[in-house]
PDB file of C-alpha atoms in Angstrom:
ATOM      1  CA  UNK A   1     -14.396  77.954   7.461  1.00 90.00           C
ATOM      2  CA  UNK A   2     -16.109  79.536   9.748  1.00 95.00           C
ATOM      3  CA  UNK A   3     -20.042  77.853   9.362  1.00 96.00           C
ATOM      4  CA  UNK A   4     -23.017  80.214  11.092  1.00 96.00           C
ATOM      5  CA  UNK A   5     -26.549  79.362  11.503  1.00 96.00           C
ATOM      6  CA  UNK A   6     -29.525  79.616  13.641  1.00 96.00           C
ATOM      7  CA  UNK A   7     -31.067  76.218  15.911  1.00 95.00           C
ATOM      8  CA  UNK A   8     -32.947  74.858  18.395  1.00 93.00           C
ATOM      9  CA  UNK A   9     -32.557  73.263  21.069  1.00 90.00           C
ATOM     10  CA  UNK A  10     -33.600  69.363  20.143  1.00 86.00           C
ATOM     11  CA  UNK A  11     -33.437  65.530  21.853  1.00 73.00           C
ATOM     12  CA  UNK A  12     -33.113  63.607  18.632  1.00 58.00           C
ATOM     13  CA  UNK A  13     -32.603  60.765  20.583  1.00 58.00           C
ATOM     14  CA  UNK A  14     -30.076  62.412  22.961  1.00 59.00           C
ATOM     15  CA  UNK A  15     -30.044  64.387  26.238  1.00 74.00           C
ATOM     16  CA  UNK A  16     -29.431  67.119  24.424  1.00 85.00           C
ATOM     17  CA  UNK A  17     -28.420  68.312  20.867  1.00 89.00           C
ATOM     18  CA  UNK A  18     -28.402  70.952  18.555  1.00 92.00           C
ATOM     19  CA  UNK A  19     -29.268  70.220  15.080  1.00 93.00           C
ATOM     20  CA  UNK A  20     -27.102  71.431  12.072  1.00 95.00           C
ATOM     21  CA  UNK A  21     -28.736  72.138   8.633  1.00 95.00           C
ATOM     22  CA  UNK A  22     -28.387  69.893   6.034  1.00 94.00           C
ATOM     23  CA  UNK A  23     -25.590  72.176   3.934  1.00 95.00           C
ATOM     24  CA  UNK A  24     -23.404  72.454   6.457  1.00 95.00           C
ATOM     25  CA  UNK A  25     -23.702  69.229   7.300  1.00 94.00           C
ATOM     26  CA  UNK A  26     -22.876  67.994   4.028  1.00 93.00           C
ATOM     27  CA  UNK A  27     -19.909  70.980   3.594  1.00 95.00           C
ATOM     28  CA  UNK A  28     -18.725  69.008   7.232  1.00 94.00           C
ATOM     29  CA  UNK A  29     -18.752  65.600   5.562  1.00 92.00           C
ATOM     30  CA  UNK A  30     -16.788  67.091   2.429  1.00 93.00           C
ATOM     31  CA  UNK A  31     -14.413  68.412   4.322  1.00 93.00           C
ATOM     32  CA  UNK A  32     -14.527  65.862   7.459  1.00 94.00           C
ATOM     33  CA  UNK A  33     -14.568  67.848  10.212  1.00 94.00           C
ATOM     34  CA  UNK A  34     -15.838  65.540  13.134  1.00 93.00           C
ATOM     35  CA  UNK A  35     -15.179  68.223  15.551  1.00 94.00           C
ATOM     36  CA  UNK A  36     -15.743  71.795  15.610  1.00 96.00           C
ATOM     37  CA  UNK A  37     -15.365  74.638  18.319  1.00 96.00           C
ATOM     38  CA  UNK A  38     -18.796  76.867  18.379  1.00 96.00           C
ATOM     39  CA  UNK A  39     -19.912  80.023  20.036  1.00 96.00           C
ATOM     40  CA  UNK A  40     -23.654  79.154  20.653  1.00 96.00           C
ATOM     41  CA  UNK A  41     -25.567  82.720  22.100  1.00 94.00           C
ATOM     42  CA  UNK A  42     -29.569  83.367  23.010  1.00 92.00           C
ATOM     43  CA  UNK A  43     -30.004  87.224  23.528  1.00 83.00           C
ATOM     44  CA  UNK A  44     -27.539  87.872  26.234  1.00 85.00           C
ATOM     45  CA  UNK A  45     -25.679  84.692  27.199  1.00 91.00           C
ATOM     46  CA  UNK A  46     -23.137  83.135  25.176  1.00 94.00           C
ATOM     47  CA  UNK A  47     -20.736  80.450  25.676  1.00 94.00           C
ATOM     48  CA  UNK A  48     -18.026  78.433  23.728  1.00 94.00           C
ATOM     49  CA  UNK A  49     -18.354  74.637  22.814  1.00 93.00           C
ATOM     50  CA  UNK A  50     -16.085  72.144  22.021  1.00 93.00           C
ATOM     51  CA  UNK A  51     -18.191  69.254  20.627  1.00 92.00           C
ATOM     52  CA  UNK A  52     -18.436  66.571  18.224  1.00 91.00           C
ATOM     53  CA  UNK A  53     -20.341  66.034  14.587  1.00 93.00           C
ATOM     54  CA  UNK A  54     -22.643  63.101  15.309  1.00 91.00           C
ATOM     55  CA  UNK A  55     -24.823  61.883  12.715  1.00 89.00           C
ATOM     56  CA  UNK A  56     -27.915  60.048  13.848  1.00 84.00           C
ATOM     57  CA  UNK A  57     -31.049  58.800  11.684  1.00 82.00           C
ATOM     58  CA  UNK A  58     -29.934  61.108   8.844  1.00 84.00           C
ATOM     59  CA  UNK A  59     -29.711  64.143  10.717  1.00 87.00           C
ATOM     60  CA  UNK A  60     -26.442  65.889  11.851  1.00 92.00           C
ATOM     61  CA  UNK A  61     -26.184  67.643  15.829  1.00 92.00           C
ATOM     62  CA  UNK A  62     -23.973  68.816  18.002  1.00 92.00           C
ATOM     63  CA  UNK A  63     -24.494  67.104  21.049  1.00 88.00           C
ATOM     64  CA  UNK A  64     -25.793  69.898  24.010  1.00 88.00           C
ATOM     65  CA  UNK A  65     -25.599  68.673  27.702  1.00 87.00           C
ATOM     66  CA  UNK A  66     -27.803  69.268  30.244  1.00 87.00           C
ATOM     67  CA  UNK A  67     -25.416  71.871  32.247  1.00 86.00           C
ATOM     68  CA  UNK A  68     -24.708  73.943  28.822  1.00 89.00           C
ATOM     69  CA  UNK A  69     -28.922  74.120  28.471  1.00 89.00           C
ATOM     70  CA  UNK A  70     -28.513  75.497  32.486  1.00 89.00           C
ATOM     71  CA  UNK A  71     -25.711  77.985  31.807  1.00 89.00           C
ATOM     72  CA  UNK A  72     -27.829  79.488  28.842  1.00 91.00           C
ATOM     73  CA  UNK A  73     -30.898  79.095  30.096  1.00 89.00           C
ATOM     74  CA  UNK A  74     -32.474  77.414  27.323  1.00 89.00           C
ATOM     75  CA  UNK A  75     -35.540  74.312  27.403  1.00 85.00           C
ATOM     76  CA  UNK A  76     -36.459  72.089  24.623  1.00 87.00           C
ATOM     77  CA  UNK A  77     -37.220  74.401  21.704  1.00 87.00           C
ATOM     78  CA  UNK A  78     -35.702  77.661  22.313  1.00 90.00           C
ATOM     79  CA  UNK A  79     -33.719  78.953  19.554  1.00 93.00           C
ATOM     80  CA  UNK A  80     -30.511  79.804  19.581  1.00 94.00           C
ATOM     81  CA  UNK A  81     -27.254  81.437  16.953  1.00 96.00           C
ATOM     82  CA  UNK A  82     -24.607  79.406  16.171  1.00 96.00           C
ATOM     83  CA  UNK A  83     -21.352  80.341  14.534  1.00 97.00           C
ATOM     84  CA  UNK A  84     -18.607  77.290  14.646  1.00 96.00           C
ATOM     85  CA  UNK A  85     -15.484  75.986  13.091  1.00 96.00           C
ATOM     86  CA  UNK A  86     -13.391  73.160  12.795  1.00 95.00           C
ATOM     87  CA  UNK A  87     -11.256  72.561  15.842  1.00 94.00           C
ATOM     88  CA  UNK A  88      -7.690  72.373  15.082  1.00 93.00           C
ATOM     89  CA  UNK A  89      -6.027  72.633  17.704  1.00 92.00           C
ATOM     90  CA  UNK A  90      -3.447  69.503  19.035  1.00 93.00           C
ATOM     91  CA  UNK A  91      -6.358  67.580  21.206  1.00 93.00           C
ATOM     92  CA  UNK A  92      -9.461  69.240  19.828  1.00 91.00           C
ATOM     93  CA  UNK A  93     -10.324  70.015  23.497  1.00 90.00           C
ATOM     94  CA  UNK A  94      -9.522  73.225  25.716  1.00 92.00           C
ATOM     95  CA  UNK A  95      -6.002  72.178  27.206  1.00 93.00           C
ATOM     96  CA  UNK A  96      -5.834  74.103  30.337  1.00 93.00           C
ATOM     97  CA  UNK A  97      -3.085  75.580  31.658  1.00 95.00           C
ATOM     98  CA  UNK A  98      -3.149  73.426  35.027  1.00 95.00           C
ATOM     99  CA  UNK A  99      -2.725  70.818  33.146  1.00 95.00           C
ATOM    100  CA  UNK A 100      -0.231  71.836  30.242  1.00 95.00           C
ATOM    101  CA  UNK A 101       2.014  72.762  33.580  1.00 95.00           C
ATOM    102  CA  UNK A 102       1.248  69.399  35.111  1.00 95.00           C
ATOM    103  CA  UNK A 103       2.381  67.255  32.034  1.00 95.00           C
ATOM    104  CA  UNK A 104       5.373  69.532  31.326  1.00 95.00           C
ATOM    105  CA  UNK A 105       7.105  68.422  35.092  1.00 95.00           C
ATOM    106  CA  UNK A 106       6.024  65.404  35.087  1.00 94.00           C
ATOM    107  CA  UNK A 107       7.722  63.394  31.871  1.00 95.00           C
ATOM    108  CA  UNK A 108       6.869  60.201  32.189  1.00 95.00           C
ATOM    109  CA  UNK A 109       3.580  61.194  32.618  1.00 94.00           C
ATOM    110  CA  UNK A 110       3.569  63.257  29.350  1.00 96.00           C
ATOM    111  CA  UNK A 111       4.494  59.733  27.451  1.00 96.00           C
ATOM    112  CA  UNK A 112       1.290  57.893  28.789  1.00 95.00           C
ATOM    113  CA  UNK A 113      -0.699  61.103  28.117  1.00 96.00           C
ATOM    114  CA  UNK A 114       0.779  61.092  24.456  1.00 96.00           C
ATOM    115  CA  UNK A 115       0.117  57.438  23.869  1.00 96.00           C
ATOM    116  CA  UNK A 116      -3.756  57.256  24.622  1.00 95.00           C
ATOM    117  CA  UNK A 117      -6.088  57.171  21.834  1.00 94.00           C
ATOM    118  CA  UNK A 118      -7.656  60.826  21.528  1.00 93.00           C
ATOM    119  CA  UNK A 119     -11.465  60.149  22.927  1.00 92.00           C
ATOM    120  CA  UNK A 120      -8.929  59.265  26.302  1.00 94.00           C
ATOM    121  CA  UNK A 121      -7.326  62.401  25.832  1.00 95.00           C
ATOM    122  CA  UNK A 122     -10.028  64.681  25.897  1.00 94.00           C
ATOM    123  CA  UNK A 123     -11.909  62.503  28.335  1.00 94.00           C
ATOM    124  CA  UNK A 124      -9.382  64.033  30.749  1.00 95.00           C
ATOM    125  CA  UNK A 125      -8.850  67.304  29.376  1.00 95.00           C
ATOM    126  CA  UNK A 126     -12.841  67.876  29.961  1.00 93.00           C
ATOM    127  CA  UNK A 127     -12.536  66.557  33.743  1.00 93.00           C
ATOM    128  CA  UNK A 128     -10.178  69.208  34.389  1.00 95.00           C
ATOM    129  CA  UNK A 129     -11.074  71.786  32.325  1.00 93.00           C
ATOM    130  CA  UNK A 130     -14.577  71.770  33.900  1.00 90.00           C
ATOM    131  CA  UNK A 131     -13.393  71.554  37.554  1.00 92.00           C
ATOM    132  CA  UNK A 132     -14.007  75.136  39.790  1.00 92.00           C
ATOM    133  CA  UNK A 133     -11.261  77.045  40.364  1.00 94.00           C
ATOM    134  CA  UNK A 134      -7.449  76.530  39.663  1.00 94.00           C
ATOM    135  CA  UNK A 135      -5.825  74.587  42.981  1.00 95.00           C
ATOM    136  CA  UNK A 136      -8.787  72.022  41.861  1.00 95.00           C
ATOM    137  CA  UNK A 137      -7.802  71.475  38.245  1.00 94.00           C
ATOM    138  CA  UNK A 138      -4.164  71.161  39.695  1.00 95.00           C
ATOM    139  CA  UNK A 139      -5.136  68.521  42.374  1.00 94.00           C
ATOM    140  CA  UNK A 140      -7.332  66.826  39.050  1.00 93.00           C
ATOM    141  CA  UNK A 141      -4.190  66.814  36.966  1.00 94.00           C
ATOM    142  CA  UNK A 142      -2.072  65.808  39.247  1.00 94.00           C
ATOM    143  CA  UNK A 143      -4.135  62.159  40.454  1.00 93.00           C
ATOM    144  CA  UNK A 144      -4.837  61.599  36.889  1.00 93.00           C
ATOM    145  CA  UNK A 145      -1.572  61.413  35.927  1.00 94.00           C
ATOM    146  CA  UNK A 146      -0.836  59.448  38.932  1.00 93.00           C
ATOM    147  CA  UNK A 147      -3.659  57.288  37.623  1.00 93.00           C
ATOM    148  CA  UNK A 148      -1.885  56.774  34.652  1.00 93.00           C
ATOM    149  CA  UNK A 149       1.250  56.162  35.788  1.00 93.00           C
ATOM    150  CA  UNK A 150      -0.201  53.277  37.803  1.00 93.00           C
ATOM    151  CA  UNK A 151      -1.603  51.868  34.805  1.00 92.00           C
ATOM    152  CA  UNK A 152      -5.004  53.191  35.260  1.00 90.00           C
ATOM    153  CA  UNK A 153      -5.707  54.229  31.427  1.00 88.00           C
ATOM    154  CA  UNK A 154      -9.585  54.818  31.745  1.00 87.00           C
ATOM    155  CA  UNK A 155     -10.505  58.262  33.070  1.00 85.00           C
ATOM    156  CA  UNK A 156     -13.700  56.609  34.188  1.00 86.00           C
ATOM    157  CA  UNK A 157     -12.291  54.231  36.964  1.00 87.00           C
ATOM    158  CA  UNK A 158      -9.684  57.135  37.971  1.00 86.00           C
ATOM    159  CA  UNK A 159      -8.996  56.525  42.048  1.00 86.00           C
ATOM    160  CA  UNK A 160      -8.199  59.161  44.029  1.00 83.00           C
ATOM    161  CA  UNK A 161      -4.684  58.361  44.445  1.00 75.00           C
ATOM    162  CA  UNK A 162      -3.471  61.656  46.608  1.00 62.00           C
TER     163      UNK A 162
END
């Protein structure tokens, strides 16, 4: 199911949040949808957002980072259009070709990666997805897999091993 609505940048107690209308929030809860892919647009600017649906103080939001705010050149209170649907991908995150290639070439690292909790898998995927340039993504993917193989399963504490 695809949902489309207009919203505005709010803080909602977060750095950035996009409020979801109550009727859509109710449908998301009914369908047990917790992660979405959304096209966010303001005028001619547009980005793809992979996000979790967050409920806080009775309101439902999509988290919206400072980096995404900068990409769209928006500030608190600015309006935007959202077209979103459930993220049904395997990891519920944008798998990069570079990480996929590293996982295919290193079965031991693949097994460890698959044993991680989904949130840790997404942390690794987003860490690599947000890197600039293909070579940087390959280097980060290789380093992440080496960290996993030496027993460091916390993406927030990865050391540079390569």
